[in-house]
MMTF fields as JSON, N, C-alpha, C and O atoms, coordinates in Angstrom:
{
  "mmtfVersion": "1.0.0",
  "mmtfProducer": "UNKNOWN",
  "numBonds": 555,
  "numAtoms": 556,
  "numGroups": 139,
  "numChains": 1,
  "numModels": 1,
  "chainsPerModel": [1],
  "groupsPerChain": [139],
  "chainIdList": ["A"],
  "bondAtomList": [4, 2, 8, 6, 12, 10, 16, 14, 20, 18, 24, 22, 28, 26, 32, 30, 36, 34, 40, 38, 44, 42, 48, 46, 52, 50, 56, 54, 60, 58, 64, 62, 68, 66, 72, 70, 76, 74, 80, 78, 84, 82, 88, 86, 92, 90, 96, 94, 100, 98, 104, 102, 108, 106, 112, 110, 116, 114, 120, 118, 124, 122, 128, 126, 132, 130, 136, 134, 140, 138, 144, 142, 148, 146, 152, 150, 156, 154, 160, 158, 164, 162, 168, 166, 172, 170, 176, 174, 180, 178, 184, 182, 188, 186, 192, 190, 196, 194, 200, 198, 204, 202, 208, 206, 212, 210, 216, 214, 220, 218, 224, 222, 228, 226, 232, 230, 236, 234, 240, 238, 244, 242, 248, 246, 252, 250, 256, 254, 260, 258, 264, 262, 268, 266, 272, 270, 276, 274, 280, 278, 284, 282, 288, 286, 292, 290, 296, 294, 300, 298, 304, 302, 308, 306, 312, 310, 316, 314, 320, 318, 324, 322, 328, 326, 332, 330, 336, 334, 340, 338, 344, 342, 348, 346, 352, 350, 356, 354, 360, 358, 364, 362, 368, 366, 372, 370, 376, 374, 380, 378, 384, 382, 388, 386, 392, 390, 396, 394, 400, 398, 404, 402, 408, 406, 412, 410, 416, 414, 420, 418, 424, 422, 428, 426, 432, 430, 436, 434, 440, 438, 444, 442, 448, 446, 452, 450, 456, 454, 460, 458, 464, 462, 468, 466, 472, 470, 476, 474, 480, 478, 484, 482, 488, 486, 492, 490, 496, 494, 500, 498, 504, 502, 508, 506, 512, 510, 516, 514, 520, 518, 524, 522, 528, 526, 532, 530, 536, 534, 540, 538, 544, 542, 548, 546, 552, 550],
  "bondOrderList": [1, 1, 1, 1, 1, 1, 1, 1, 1, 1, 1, 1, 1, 1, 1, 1, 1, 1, 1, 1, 1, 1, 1, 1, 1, 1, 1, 1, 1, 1, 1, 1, 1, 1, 1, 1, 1, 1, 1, 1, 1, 1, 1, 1, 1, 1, 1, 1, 1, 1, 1, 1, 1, 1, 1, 1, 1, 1, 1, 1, 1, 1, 1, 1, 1, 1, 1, 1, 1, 1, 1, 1, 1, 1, 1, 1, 1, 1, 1, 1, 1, 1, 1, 1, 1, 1, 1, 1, 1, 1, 1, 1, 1, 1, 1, 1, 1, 1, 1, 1, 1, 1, 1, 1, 1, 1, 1, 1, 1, 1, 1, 1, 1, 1, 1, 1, 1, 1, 1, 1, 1, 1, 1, 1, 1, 1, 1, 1, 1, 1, 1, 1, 1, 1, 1, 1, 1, 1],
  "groupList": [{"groupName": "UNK", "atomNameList": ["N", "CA", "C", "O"], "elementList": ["N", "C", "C", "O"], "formalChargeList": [0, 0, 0, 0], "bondAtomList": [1, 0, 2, 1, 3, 2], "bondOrderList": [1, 1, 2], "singleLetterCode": "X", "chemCompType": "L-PEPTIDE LINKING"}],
  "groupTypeList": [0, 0, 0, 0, 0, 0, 0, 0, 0, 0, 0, 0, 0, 0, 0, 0, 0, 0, 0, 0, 0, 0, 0, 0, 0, 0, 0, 0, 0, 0, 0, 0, 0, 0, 0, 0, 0, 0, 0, 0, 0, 0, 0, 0, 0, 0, 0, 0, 0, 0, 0, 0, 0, 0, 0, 0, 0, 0, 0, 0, 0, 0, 0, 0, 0, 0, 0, 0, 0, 0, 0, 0, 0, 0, 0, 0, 0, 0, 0, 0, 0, 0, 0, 0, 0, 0, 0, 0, 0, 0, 0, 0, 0, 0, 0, 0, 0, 0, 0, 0, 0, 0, 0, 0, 0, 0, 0, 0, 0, 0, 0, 0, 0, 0, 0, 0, 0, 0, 0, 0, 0, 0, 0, 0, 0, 0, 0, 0, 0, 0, 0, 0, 0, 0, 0, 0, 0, 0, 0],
  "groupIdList": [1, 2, 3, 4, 5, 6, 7, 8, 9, 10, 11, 12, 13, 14, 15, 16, 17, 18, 19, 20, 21, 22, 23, 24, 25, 26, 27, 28, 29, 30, 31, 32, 33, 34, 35, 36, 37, 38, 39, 40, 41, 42, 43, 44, 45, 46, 47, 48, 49, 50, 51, 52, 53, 54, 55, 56, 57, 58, 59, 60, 61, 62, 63, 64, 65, 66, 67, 68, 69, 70, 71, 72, 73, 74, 75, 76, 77, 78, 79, 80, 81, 82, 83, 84, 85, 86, 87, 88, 89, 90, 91, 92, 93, 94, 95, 96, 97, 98, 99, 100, 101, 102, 103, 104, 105, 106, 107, 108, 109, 110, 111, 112, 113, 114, 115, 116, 117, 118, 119, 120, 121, 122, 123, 124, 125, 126, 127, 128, 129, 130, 131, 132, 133, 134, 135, 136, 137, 138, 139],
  "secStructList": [7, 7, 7, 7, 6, 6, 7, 7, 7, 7, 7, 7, 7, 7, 7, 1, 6, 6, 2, 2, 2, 2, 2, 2, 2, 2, 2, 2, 2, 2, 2, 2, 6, 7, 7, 7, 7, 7, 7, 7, 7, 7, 7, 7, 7, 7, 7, 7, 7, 7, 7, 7, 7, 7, 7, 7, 7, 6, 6, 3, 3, 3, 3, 3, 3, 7, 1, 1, 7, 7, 3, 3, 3, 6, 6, 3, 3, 7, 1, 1, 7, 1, 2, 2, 2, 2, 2, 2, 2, 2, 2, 2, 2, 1, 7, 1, 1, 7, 1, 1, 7, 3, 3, 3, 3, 7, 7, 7, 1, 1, 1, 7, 6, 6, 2, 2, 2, 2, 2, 2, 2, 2, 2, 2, 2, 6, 6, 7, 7, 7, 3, 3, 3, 7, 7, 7, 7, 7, 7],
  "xCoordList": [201.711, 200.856, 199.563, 199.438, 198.657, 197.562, 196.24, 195.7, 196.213, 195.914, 193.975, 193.586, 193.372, 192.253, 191.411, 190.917, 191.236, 190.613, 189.312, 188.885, 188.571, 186.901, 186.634, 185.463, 187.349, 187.065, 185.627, 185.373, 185.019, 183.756, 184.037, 184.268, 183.983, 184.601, 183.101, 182.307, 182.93, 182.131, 182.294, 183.184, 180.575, 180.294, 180.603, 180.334, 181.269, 181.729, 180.528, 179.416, 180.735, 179.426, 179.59, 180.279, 178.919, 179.365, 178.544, 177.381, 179.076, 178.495, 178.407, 179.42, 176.837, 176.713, 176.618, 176.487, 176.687, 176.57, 178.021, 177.809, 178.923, 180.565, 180.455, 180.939, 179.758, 179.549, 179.035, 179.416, 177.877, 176.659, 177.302, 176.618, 178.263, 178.64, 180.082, 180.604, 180.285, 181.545, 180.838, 181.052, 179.776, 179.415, 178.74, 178.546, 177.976, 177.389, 178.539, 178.582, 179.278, 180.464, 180.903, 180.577, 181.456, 181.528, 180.718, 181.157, 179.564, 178.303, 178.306, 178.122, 178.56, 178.251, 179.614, 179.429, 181.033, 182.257, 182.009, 182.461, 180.931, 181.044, 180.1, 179.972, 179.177, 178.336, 178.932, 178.779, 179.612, 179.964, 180.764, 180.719, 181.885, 183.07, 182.753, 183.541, 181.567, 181.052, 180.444, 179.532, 181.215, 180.754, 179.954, 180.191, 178.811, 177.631, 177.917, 178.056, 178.002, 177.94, 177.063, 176.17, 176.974, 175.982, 176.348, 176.388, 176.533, 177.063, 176.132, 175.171, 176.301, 175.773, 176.416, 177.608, 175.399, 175.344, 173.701, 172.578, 174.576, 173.526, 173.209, 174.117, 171.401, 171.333, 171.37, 170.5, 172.334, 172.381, 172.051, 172.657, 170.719, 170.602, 170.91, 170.756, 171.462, 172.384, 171.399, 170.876, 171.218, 170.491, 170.05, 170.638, 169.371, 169.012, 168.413, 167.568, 168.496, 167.983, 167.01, 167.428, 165.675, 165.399, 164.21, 163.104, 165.189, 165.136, 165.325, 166.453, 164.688, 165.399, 166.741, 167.058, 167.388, 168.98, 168.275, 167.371, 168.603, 168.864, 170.099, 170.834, 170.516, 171.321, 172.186, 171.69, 173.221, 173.364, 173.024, 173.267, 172.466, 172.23, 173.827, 174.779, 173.724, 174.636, 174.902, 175.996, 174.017, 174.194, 175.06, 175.454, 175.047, 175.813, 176.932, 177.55, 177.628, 179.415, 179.131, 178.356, 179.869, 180.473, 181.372, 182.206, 181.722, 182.702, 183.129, 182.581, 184.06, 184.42, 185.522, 186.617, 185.113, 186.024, 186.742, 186.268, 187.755, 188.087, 188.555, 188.792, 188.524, 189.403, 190.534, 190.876, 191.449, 192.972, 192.819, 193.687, 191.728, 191.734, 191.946, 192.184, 191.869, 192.088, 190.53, 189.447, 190.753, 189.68, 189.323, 190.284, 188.148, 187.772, 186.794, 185.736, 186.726, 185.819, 185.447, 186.246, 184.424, 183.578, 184.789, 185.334, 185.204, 185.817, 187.943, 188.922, 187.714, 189.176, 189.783, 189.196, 191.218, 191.627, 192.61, 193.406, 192.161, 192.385, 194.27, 194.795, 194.781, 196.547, 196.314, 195.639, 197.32, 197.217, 196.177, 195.096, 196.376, 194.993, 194.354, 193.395, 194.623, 194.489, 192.896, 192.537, 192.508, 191.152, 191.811, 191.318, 192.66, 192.839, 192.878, 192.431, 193.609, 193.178, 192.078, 191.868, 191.277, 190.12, 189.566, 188.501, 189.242, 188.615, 188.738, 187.818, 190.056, 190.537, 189.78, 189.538, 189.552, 188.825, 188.031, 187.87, 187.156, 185.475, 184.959, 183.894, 186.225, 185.839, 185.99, 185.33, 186.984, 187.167, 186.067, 185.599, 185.632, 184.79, 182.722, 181.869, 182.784, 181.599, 181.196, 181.882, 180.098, 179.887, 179.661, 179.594, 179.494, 179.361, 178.349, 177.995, 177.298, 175.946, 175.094, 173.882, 175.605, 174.848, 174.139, 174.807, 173.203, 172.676, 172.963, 173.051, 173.124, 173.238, 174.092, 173.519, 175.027, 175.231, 174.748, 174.571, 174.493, 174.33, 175.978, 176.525, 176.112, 177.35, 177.078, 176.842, 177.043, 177.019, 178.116, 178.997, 178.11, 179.588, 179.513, 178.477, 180.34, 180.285, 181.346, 181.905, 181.571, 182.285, 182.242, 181.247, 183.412, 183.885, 183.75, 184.053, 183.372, 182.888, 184.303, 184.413, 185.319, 186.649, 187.427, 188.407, 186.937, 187.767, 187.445, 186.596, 188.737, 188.718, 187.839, 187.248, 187.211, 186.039, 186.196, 185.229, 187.402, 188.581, 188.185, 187.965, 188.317, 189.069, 187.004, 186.801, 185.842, 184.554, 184.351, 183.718, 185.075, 185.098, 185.795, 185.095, 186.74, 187.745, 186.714, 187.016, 185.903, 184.893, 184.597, 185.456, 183.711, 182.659, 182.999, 182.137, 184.394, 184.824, 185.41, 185.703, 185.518, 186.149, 184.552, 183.942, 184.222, 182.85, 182.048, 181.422, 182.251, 181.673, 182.649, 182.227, 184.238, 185.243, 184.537, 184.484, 184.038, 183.862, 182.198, 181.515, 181.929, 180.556, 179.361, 178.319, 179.296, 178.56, 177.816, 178.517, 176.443, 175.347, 174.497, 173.742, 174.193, 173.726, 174.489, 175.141, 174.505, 175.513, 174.566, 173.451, 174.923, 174.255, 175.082, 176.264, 174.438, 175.287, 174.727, 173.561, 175.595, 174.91, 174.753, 175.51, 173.325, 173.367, 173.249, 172.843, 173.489, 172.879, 171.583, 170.951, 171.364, 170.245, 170.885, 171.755, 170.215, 170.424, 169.395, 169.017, 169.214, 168.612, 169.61, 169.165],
  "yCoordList": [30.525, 30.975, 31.491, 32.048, 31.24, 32.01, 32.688, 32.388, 33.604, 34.468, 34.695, 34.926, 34.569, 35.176, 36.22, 36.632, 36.684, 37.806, 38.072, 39.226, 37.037, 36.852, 37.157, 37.441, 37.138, 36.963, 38.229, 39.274, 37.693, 38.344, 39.647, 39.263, 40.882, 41.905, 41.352, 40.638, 42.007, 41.438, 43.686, 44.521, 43.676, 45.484, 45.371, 44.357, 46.456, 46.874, 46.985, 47.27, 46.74, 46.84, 47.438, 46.887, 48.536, 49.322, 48.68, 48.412, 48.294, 47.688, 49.174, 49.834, 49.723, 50.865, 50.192, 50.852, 49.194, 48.366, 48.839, 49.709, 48.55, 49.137, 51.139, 51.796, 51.668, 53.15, 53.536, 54.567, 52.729, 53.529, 52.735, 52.76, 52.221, 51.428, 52.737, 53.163, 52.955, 54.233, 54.873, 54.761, 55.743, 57.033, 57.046, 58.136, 55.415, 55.694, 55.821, 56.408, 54.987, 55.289, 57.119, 57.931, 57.43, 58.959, 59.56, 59.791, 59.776, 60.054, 60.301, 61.412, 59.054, 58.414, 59.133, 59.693, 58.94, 59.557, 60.75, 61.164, 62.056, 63.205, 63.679, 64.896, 62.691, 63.201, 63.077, 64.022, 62.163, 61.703, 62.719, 63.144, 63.412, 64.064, 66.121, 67.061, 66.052, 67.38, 67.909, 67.41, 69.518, 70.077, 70.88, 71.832, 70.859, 72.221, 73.486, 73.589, 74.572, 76.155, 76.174, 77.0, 75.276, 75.63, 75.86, 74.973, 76.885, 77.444, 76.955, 77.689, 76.234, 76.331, 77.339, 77.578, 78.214, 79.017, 79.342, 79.084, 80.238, 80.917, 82.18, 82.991, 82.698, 84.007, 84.497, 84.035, 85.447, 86.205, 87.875, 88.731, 88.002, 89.716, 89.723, 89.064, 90.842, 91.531, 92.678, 93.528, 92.592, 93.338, 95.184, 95.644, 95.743, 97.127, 97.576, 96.794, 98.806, 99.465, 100.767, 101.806, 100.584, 101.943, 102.645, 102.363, 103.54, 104.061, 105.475, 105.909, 106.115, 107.758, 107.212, 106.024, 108.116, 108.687, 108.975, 109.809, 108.407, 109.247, 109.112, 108.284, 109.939, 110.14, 109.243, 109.11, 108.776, 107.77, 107.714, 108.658, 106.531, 106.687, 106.405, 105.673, 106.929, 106.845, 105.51, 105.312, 104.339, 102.959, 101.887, 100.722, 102.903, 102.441, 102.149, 102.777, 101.116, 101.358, 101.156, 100.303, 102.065, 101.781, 101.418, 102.298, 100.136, 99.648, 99.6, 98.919, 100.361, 100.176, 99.166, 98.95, 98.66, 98.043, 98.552, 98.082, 99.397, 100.036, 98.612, 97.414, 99.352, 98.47, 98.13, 96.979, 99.016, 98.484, 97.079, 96.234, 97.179, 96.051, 96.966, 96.415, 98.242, 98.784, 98.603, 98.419, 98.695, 98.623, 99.986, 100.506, 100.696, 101.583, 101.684, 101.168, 102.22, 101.703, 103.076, 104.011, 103.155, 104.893, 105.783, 106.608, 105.605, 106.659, 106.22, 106.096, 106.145, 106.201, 104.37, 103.289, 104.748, 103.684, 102.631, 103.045, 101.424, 100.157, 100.089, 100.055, 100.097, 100.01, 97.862, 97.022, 97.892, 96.418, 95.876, 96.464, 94.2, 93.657, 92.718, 92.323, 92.124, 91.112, 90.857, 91.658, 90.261, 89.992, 90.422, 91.549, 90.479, 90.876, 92.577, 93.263, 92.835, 94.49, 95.202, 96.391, 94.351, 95.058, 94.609, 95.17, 93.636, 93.522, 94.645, 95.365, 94.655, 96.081, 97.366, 98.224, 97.497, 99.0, 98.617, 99.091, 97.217, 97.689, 97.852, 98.39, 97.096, 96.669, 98.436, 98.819, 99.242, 100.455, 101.413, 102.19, 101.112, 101.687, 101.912, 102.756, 100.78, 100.306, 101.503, 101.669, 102.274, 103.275, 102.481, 101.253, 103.604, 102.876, 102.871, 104.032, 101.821, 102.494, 101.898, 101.953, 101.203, 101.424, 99.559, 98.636, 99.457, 97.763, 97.195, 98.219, 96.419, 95.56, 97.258, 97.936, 97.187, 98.149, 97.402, 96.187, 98.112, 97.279, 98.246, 99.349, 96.921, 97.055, 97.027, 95.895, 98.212, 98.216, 98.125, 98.984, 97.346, 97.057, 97.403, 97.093, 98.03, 99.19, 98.635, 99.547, 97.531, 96.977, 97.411, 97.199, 98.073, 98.678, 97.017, 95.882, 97.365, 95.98, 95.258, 94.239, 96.278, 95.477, 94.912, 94.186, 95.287, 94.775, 92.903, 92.228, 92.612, 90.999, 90.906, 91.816, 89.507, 89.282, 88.472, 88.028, 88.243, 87.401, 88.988, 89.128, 89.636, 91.202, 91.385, 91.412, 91.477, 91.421, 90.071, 90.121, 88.844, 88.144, 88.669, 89.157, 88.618, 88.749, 90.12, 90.183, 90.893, 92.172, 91.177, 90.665, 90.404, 89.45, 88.569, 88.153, 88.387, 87.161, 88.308, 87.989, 89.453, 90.346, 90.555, 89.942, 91.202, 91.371, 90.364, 90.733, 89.019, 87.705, 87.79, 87.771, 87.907, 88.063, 88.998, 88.581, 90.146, 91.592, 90.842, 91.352, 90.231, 90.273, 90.674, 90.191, 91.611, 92.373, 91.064, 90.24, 90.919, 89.824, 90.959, 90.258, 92.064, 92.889, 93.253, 94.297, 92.487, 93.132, 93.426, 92.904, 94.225, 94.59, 94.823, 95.087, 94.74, 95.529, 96.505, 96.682, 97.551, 98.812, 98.366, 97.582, 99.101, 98.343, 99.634, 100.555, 99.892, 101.188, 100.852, 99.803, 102.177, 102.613, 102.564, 103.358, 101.214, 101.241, 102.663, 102.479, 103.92, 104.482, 105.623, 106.229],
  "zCoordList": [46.403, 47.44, 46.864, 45.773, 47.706, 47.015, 48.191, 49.256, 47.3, 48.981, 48.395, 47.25, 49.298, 49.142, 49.259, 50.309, 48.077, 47.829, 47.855, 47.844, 47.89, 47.785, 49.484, 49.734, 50.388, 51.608, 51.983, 51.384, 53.011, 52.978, 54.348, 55.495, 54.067, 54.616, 55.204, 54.591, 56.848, 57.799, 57.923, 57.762, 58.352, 58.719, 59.873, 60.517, 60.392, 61.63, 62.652, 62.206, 64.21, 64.604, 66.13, 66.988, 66.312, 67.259, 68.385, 68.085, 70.021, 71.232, 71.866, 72.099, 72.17, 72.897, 74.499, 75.53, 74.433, 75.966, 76.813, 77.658, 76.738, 77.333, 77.444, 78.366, 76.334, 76.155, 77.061, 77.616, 77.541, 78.489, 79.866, 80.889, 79.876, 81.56, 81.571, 82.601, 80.812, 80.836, 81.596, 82.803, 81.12, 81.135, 82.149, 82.688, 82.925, 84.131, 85.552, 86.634, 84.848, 86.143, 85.919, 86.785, 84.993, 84.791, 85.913, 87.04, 85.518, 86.213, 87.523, 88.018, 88.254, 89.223, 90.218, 91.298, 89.518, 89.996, 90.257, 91.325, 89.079, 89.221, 89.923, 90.056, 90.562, 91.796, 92.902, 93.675, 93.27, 94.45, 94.829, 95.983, 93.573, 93.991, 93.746, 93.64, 93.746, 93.768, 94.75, 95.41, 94.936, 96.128, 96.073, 95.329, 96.744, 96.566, 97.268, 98.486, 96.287, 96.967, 97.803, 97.615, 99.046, 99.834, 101.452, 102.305, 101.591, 102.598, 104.284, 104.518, 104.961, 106.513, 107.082, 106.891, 108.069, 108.994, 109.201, 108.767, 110.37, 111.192, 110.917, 110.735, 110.813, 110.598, 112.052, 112.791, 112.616, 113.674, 113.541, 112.897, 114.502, 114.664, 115.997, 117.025, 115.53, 117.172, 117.757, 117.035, 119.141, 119.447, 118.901, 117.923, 119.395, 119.015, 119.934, 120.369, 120.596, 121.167, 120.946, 120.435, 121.388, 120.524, 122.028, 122.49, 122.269, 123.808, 124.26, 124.022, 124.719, 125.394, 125.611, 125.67, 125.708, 126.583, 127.747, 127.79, 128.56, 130.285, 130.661, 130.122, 131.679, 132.29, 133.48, 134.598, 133.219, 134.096, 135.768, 136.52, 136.165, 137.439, 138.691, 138.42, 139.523, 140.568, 140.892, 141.42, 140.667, 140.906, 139.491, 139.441, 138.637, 137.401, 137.546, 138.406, 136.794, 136.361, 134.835, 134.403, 134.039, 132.776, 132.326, 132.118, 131.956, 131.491, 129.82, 128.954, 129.687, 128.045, 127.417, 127.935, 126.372, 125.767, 124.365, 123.331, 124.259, 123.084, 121.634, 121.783, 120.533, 119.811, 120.129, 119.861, 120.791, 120.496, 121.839, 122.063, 122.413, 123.988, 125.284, 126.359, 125.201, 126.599, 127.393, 126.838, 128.561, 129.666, 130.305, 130.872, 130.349, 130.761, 131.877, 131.519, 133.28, 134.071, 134.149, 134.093, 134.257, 134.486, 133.891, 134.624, 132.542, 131.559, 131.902, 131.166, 133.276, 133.97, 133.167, 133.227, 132.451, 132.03, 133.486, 134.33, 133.266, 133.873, 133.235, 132.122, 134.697, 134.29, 134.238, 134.832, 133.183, 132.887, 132.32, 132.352, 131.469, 131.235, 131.715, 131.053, 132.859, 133.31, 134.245, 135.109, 134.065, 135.313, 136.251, 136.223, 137.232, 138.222, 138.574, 139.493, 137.411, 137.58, 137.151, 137.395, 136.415, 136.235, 136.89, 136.633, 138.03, 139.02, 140.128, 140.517, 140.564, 141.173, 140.65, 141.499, 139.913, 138.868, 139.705, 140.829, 138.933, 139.278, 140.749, 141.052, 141.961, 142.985, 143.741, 144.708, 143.011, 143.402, 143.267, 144.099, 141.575, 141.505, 141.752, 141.477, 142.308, 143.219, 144.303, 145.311, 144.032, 145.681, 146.43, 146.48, 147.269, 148.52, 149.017, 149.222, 149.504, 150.452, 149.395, 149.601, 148.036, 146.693, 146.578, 146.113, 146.932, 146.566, 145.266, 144.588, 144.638, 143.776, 142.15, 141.297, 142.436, 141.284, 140.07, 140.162, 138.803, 137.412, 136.554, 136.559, 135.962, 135.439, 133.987, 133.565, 132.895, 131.566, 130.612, 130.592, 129.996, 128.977, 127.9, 127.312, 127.305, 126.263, 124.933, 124.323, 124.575, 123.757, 122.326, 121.634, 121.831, 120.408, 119.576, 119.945, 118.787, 117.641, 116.901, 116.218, 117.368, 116.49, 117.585, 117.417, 118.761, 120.231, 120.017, 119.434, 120.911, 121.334, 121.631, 122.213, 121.318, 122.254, 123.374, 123.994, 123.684, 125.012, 126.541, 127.744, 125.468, 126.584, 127.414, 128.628, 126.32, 127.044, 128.133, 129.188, 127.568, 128.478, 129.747, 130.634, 129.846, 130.922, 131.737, 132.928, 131.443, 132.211, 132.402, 133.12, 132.149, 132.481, 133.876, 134.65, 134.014, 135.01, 136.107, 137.259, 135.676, 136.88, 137.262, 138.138, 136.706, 137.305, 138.403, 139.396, 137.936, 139.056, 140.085, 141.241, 139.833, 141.091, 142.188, 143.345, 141.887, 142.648, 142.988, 143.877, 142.594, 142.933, 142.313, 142.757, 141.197, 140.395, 139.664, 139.077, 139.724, 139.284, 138.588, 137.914, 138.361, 137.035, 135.968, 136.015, 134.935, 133.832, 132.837, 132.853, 131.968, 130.66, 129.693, 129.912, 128.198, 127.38, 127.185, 127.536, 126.442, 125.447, 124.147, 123.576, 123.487, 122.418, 121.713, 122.422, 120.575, 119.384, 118.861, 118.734, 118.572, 117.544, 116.147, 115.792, 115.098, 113.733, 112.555, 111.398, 113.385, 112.379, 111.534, 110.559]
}
């Protein structure tokens, strides 16, 4: 046998062509599949009031909304939670002789916001077309 030894060792030769088609797919995968810290929303300011105190007028109702969800109509608590009994409150608590009462809603910031609704729809039941909120002073 005779084997050859003279054979001509050939230099290795690196193809950066396959390297750079890797790395654009890489690339290309790690844009597509990346999520931006970029948050959508809305900037919301909530009203403020910046006003004397007066004294409530005789044509008022105050309606409160506590945290735990109870209903308060001029201080006196609403038995049950339902639109129907707080319609009963407000329709009770309406004077008499009194044109268009305005109805102010006094909602605690950790209360449902289901329970301000439900004032809202007793209030249209009874008739009451002035509603307001209370708002605070941020000073």
């Amino acid at each position: 046998m005779r084997f050859q030894t003279n054979r001509r060792q050939e230099e290795p030769e690196i193809n950066l062509i396959p390297l750079i088609d890797v790395l654009l797919v890489i690339i290309i995968f790690l844009m597509l599949t990346t999520t931006y810290a970029r948050f959508a929303g809305m900037e919301l300011t909530l009203p403020s009031a910046a006003a004397e105190e007066v004294d409530g007028q005789p044509n008022e109702l105050n309606v409160a909304v506590t945290a735990e969800g109870d209903v308060l109509v001029n201080r006196v608590p609403v038995v049950g939670g339902d639109v129907d009994s707080i319609a009963a409150a407000l329709g009770r608590a309406v004077p008499a002789n009194t044109p268009e009462p305005l109805v102010i809603i006094n909602a605690d910031a950790k209360s449902a916001h289901q329970r301000t609704i439900d004032v809202l729809q007793a209030a249209q039941r009874v008739g009451l077309a002035k509603i307001t909120f209370a708002t605070r002073n941020d000073e």
